[in-house]
PDB file of C-alpha atoms in Angstrom:
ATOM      1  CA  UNK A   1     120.911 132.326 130.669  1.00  0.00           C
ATOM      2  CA  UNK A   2     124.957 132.867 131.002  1.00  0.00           C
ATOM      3  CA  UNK A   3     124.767 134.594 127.873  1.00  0.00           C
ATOM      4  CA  UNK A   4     121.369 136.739 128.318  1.00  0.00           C
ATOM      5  CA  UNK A   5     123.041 137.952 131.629  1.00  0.00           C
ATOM      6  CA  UNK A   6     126.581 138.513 129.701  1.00  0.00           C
ATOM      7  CA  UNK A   7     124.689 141.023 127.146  1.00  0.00           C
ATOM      8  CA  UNK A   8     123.069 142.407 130.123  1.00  0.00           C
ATOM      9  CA  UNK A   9     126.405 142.629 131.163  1.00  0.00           C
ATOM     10  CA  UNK A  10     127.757 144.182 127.763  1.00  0.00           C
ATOM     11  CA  UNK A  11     124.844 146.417 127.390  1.00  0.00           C
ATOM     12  CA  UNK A  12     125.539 147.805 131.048  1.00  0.00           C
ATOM     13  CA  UNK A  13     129.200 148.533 130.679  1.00  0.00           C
ATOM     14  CA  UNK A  14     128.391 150.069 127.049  1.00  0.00           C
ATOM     15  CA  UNK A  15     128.879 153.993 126.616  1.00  0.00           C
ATOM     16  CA  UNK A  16     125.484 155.664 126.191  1.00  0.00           C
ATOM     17  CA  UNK A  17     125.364 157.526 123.413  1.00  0.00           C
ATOM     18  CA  UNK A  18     123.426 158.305 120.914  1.00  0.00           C
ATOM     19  CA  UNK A  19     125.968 158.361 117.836  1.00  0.00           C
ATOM     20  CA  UNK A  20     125.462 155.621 115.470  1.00  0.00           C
ATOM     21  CA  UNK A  21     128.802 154.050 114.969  1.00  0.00           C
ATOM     22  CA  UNK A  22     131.571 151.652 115.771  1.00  0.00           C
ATOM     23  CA  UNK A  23     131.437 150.585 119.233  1.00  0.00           C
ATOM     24  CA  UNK A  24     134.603 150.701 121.233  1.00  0.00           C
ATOM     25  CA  UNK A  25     137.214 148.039 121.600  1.00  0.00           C
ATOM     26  CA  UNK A  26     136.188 147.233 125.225  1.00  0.00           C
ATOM     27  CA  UNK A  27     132.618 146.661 125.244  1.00  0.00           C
ATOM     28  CA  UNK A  28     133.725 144.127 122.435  1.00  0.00           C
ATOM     29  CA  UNK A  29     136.385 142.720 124.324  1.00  0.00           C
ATOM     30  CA  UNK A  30     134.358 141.927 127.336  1.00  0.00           C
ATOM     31  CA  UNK A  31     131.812 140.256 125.155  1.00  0.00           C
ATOM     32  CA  UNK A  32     134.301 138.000 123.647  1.00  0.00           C
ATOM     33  CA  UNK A  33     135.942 137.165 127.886  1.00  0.00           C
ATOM     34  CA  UNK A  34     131.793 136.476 128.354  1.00  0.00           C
ATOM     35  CA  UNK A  35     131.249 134.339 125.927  1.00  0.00           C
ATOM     36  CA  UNK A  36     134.717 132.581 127.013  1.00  0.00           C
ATOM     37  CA  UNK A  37     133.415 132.011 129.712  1.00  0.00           C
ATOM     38  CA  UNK A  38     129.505 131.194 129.010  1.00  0.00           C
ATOM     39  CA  UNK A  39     131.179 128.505 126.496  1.00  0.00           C
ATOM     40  CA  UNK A  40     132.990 126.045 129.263  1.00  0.00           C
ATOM     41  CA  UNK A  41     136.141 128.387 129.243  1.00  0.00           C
ATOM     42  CA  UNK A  42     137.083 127.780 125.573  1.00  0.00           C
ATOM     43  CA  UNK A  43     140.359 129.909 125.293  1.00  0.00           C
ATOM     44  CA  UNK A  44     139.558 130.966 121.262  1.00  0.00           C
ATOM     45  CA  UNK A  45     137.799 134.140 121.653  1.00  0.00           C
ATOM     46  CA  UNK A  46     134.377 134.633 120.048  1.00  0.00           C
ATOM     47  CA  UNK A  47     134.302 137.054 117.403  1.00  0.00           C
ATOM     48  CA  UNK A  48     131.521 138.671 115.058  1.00  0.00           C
ATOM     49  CA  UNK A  49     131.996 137.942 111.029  1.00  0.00           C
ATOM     50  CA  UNK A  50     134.459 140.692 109.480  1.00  0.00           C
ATOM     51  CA  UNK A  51     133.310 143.785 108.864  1.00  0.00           C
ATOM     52  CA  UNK A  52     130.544 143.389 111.102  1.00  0.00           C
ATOM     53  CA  UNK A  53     132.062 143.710 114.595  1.00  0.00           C
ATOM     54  CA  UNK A  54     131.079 147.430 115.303  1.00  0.00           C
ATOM     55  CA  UNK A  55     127.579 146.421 113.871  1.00  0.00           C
ATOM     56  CA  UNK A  56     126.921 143.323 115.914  1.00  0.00           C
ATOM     57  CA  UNK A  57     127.459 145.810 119.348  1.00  0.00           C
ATOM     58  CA  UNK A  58     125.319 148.426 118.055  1.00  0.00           C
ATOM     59  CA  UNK A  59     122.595 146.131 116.840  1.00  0.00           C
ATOM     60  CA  UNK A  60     123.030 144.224 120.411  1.00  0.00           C
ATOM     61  CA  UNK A  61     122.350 147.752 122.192  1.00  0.00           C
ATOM     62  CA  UNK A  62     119.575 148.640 120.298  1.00  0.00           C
ATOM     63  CA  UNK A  63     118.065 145.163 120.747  1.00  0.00           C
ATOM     64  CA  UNK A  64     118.877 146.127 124.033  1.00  0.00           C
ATOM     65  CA  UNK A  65     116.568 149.325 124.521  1.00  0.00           C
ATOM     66  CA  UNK A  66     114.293 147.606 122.762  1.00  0.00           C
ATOM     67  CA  UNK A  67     114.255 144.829 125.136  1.00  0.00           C
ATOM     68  CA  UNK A  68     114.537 147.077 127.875  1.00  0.00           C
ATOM     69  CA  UNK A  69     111.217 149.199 126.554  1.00  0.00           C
ATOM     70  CA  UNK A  70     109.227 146.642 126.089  1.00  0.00           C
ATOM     71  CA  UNK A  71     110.316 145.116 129.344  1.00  0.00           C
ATOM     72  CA  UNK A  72     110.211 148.068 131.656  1.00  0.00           C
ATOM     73  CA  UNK A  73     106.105 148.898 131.838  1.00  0.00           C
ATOM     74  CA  UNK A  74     106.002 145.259 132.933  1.00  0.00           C
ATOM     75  CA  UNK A  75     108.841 145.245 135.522  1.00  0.00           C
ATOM     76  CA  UNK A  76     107.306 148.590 136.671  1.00  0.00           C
ATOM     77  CA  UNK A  77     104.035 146.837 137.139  1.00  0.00           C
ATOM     78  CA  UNK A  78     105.413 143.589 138.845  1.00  0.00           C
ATOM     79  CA  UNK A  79     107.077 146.083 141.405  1.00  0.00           C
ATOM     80  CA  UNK A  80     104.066 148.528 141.682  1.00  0.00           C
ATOM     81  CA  UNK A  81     102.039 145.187 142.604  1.00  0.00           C
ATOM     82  CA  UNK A  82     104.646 143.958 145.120  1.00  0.00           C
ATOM     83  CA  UNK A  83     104.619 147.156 147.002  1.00  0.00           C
ATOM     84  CA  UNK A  84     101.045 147.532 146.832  1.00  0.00           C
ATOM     85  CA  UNK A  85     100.812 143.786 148.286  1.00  0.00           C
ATOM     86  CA  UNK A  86     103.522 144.431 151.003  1.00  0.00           C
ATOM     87  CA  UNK A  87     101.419 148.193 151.916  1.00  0.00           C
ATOM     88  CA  UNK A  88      98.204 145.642 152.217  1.00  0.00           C
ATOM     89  CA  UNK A  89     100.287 143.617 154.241  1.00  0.00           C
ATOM     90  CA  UNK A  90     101.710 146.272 156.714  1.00  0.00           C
ATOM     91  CA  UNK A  91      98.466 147.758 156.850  1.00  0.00           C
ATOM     92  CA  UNK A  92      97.022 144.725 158.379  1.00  0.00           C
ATOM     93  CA  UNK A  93     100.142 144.087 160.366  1.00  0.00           C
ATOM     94  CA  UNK A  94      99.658 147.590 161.761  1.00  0.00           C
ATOM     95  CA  UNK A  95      95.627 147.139 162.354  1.00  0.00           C
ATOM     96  CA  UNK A  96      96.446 143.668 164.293  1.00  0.00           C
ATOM     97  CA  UNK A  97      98.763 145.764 166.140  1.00  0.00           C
ATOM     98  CA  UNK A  98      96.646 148.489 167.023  1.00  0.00           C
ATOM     99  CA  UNK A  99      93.640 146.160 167.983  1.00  0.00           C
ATOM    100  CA  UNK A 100      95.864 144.348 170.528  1.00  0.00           C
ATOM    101  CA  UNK A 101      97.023 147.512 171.862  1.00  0.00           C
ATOM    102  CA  UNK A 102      93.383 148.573 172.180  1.00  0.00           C
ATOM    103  CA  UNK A 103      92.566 145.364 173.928  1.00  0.00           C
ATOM    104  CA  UNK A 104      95.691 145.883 176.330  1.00  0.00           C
ATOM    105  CA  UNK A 105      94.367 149.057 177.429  1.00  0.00           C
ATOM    106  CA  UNK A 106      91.213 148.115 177.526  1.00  0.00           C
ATOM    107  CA  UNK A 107      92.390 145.602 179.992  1.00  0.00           C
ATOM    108  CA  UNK A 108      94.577 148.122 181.775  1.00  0.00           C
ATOM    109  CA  UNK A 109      91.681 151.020 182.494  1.00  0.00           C
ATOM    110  CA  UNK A 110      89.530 148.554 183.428  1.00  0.00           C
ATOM    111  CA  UNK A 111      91.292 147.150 186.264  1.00  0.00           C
ATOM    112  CA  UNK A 112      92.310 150.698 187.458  1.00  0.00           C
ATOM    113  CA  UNK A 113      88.599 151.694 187.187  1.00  0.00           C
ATOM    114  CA  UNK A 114      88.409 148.674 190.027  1.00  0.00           C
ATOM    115  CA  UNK A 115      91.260 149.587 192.236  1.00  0.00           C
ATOM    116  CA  UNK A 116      89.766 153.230 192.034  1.00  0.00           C
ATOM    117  CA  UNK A 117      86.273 151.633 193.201  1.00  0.00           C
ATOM    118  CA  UNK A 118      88.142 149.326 195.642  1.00  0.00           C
ATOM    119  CA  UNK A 119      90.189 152.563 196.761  1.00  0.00           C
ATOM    120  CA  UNK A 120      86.619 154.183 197.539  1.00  0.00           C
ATOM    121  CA  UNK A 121      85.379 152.174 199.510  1.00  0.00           C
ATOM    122  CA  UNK A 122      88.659 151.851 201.891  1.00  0.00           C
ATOM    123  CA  UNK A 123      88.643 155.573 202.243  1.00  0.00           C
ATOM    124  CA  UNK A 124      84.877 155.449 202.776  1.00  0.00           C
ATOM    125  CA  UNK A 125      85.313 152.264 205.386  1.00  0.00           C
ATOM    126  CA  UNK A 126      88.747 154.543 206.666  1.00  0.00           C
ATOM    127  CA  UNK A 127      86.304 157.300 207.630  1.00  0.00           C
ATOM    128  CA  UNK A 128      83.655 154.840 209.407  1.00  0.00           C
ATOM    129  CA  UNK A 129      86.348 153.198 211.626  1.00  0.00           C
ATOM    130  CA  UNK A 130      87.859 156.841 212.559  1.00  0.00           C
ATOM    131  CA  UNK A 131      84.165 157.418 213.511  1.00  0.00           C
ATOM    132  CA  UNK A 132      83.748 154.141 215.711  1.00  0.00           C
ATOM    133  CA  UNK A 133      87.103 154.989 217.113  1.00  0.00           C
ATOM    134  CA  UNK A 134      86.236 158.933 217.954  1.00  0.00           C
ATOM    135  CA  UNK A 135      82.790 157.492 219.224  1.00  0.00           C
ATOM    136  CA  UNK A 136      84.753 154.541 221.268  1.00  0.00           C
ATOM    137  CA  UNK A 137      87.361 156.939 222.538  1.00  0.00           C
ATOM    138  CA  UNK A 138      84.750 159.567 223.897  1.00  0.00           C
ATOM    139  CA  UNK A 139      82.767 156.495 226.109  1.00  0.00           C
ATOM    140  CA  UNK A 140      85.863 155.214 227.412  1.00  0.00           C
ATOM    141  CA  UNK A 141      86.595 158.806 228.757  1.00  0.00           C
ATOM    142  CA  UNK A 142      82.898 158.548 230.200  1.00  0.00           C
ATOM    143  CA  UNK A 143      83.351 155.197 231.796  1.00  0.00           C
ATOM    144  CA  UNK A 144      86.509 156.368 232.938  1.00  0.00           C
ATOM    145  CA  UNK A 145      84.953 159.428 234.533  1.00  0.00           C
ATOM    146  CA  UNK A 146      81.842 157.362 235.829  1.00  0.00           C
ATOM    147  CA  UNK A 147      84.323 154.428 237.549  1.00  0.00           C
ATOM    148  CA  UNK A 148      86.396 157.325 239.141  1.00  0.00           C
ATOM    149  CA  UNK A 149      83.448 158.487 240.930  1.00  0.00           C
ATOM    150  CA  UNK A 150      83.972 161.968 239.632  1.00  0.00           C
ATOM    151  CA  UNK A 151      81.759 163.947 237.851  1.00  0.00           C
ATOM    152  CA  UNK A 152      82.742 165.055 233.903  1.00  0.00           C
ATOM    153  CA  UNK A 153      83.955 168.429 233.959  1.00  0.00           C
ATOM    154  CA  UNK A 154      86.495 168.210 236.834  1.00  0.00           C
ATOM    155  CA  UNK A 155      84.157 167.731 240.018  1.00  0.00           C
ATOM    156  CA  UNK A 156      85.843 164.038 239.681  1.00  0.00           C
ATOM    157  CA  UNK A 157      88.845 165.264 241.395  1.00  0.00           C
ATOM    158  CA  UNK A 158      87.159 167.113 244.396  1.00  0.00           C
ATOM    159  CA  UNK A 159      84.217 164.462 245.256  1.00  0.00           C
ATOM    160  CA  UNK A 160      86.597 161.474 245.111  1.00  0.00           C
ATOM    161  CA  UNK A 161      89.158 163.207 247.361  1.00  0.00           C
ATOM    162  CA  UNK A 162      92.280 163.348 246.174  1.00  0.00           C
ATOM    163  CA  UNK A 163      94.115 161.168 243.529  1.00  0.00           C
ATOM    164  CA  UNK A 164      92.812 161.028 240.441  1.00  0.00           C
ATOM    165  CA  UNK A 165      89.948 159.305 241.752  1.00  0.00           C
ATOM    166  CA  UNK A 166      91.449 156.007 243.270  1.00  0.00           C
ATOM    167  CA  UNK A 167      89.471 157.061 246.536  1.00  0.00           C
ATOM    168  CA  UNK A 168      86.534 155.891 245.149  1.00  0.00           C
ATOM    169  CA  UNK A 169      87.442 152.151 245.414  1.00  0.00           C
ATOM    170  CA  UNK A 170      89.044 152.760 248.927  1.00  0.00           C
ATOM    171  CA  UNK A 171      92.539 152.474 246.989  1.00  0.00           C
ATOM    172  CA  UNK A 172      95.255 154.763 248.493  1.00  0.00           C
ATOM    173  CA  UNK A 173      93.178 156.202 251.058  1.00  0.00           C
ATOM    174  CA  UNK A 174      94.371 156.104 254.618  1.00  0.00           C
TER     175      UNK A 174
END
């Protein structure tokens, strides 16, 4: 693994170019501080047979986009299925969503639907009590106009004799 990821590594930091050749002295370099490193920190660096070190880079990058063709339609397809499984996901996510937000309002028109029913029928029971009240207030001026002793229309004030019709119960007369 520590040495897969350490020609990962090399393969990264390696000029891209297309001109077969000796590779340069640092892409080399770094391999041989990786493989230090994969190898328990062995100070002898690691180095290709003579004669062979510019060939053993170039062969490693080609292996490398090699590797990395053959690899890529798969790693594309991996990721293409993740985010096709995470869209499924959010699209359900979302739908649950929306379907409790339906429900909430739902909920919410319904009840005012009943307080505009209940609001009605208080204006409707509003207008029946001013009635009873208009009706109550116009008999209690009658009664009022009976127990004076006066007639309605004024003549209350000249039959009973004087104030406001208390003469009709002998009050304030002399």
């Amino acid at each position: 693994l520590a040495v897969a990821r350490t020609q990962r590594d090399v393969a990264r930091c390696a000029p891209r170019s297309s001109s077969p050749g000796p590779a340069p002295a640092a892409p080399r370099r770094m391999a041989q501080v990786a493989g230090d490193a994969a190898g328990g920190g062995r100070s002898a660096p690691f180095s290709s047979p003579p004669g062979l070190e510019g060939a053993a880079v170039h062969r490693g990058s080609e292996g490398m986009e090699a590797l990395k063709t053959a690899l890529l339609p798969e790693i594309d397809d991996k990721v293409a299925a993740k985010v096709e499984e995470l869209w499924q996901k959010g699209k359900v996510m979302l739908g649950q969503v929306m379907k409790k937000q339906k429900e909430s309002t739902d909920q919410l028109s319904a009840e005012i639907t009943k307080c505009l029913e209940k609001q009605a029928a208080l204006e409707q029971e509003n207008e029946k009590l001013k009635q009873v009240l208009l009706n109550l207030s116009s008999r209690l001026g009658l009664l009022s106009t009976v127990l004076s002793g006066g007639l309605p229309g004024g003549a209350a004030a000249a039959a009973g004799g004087g104030a406001g019709g208390a003469g009709a119960f002998g009050i304030g007369s002399s």
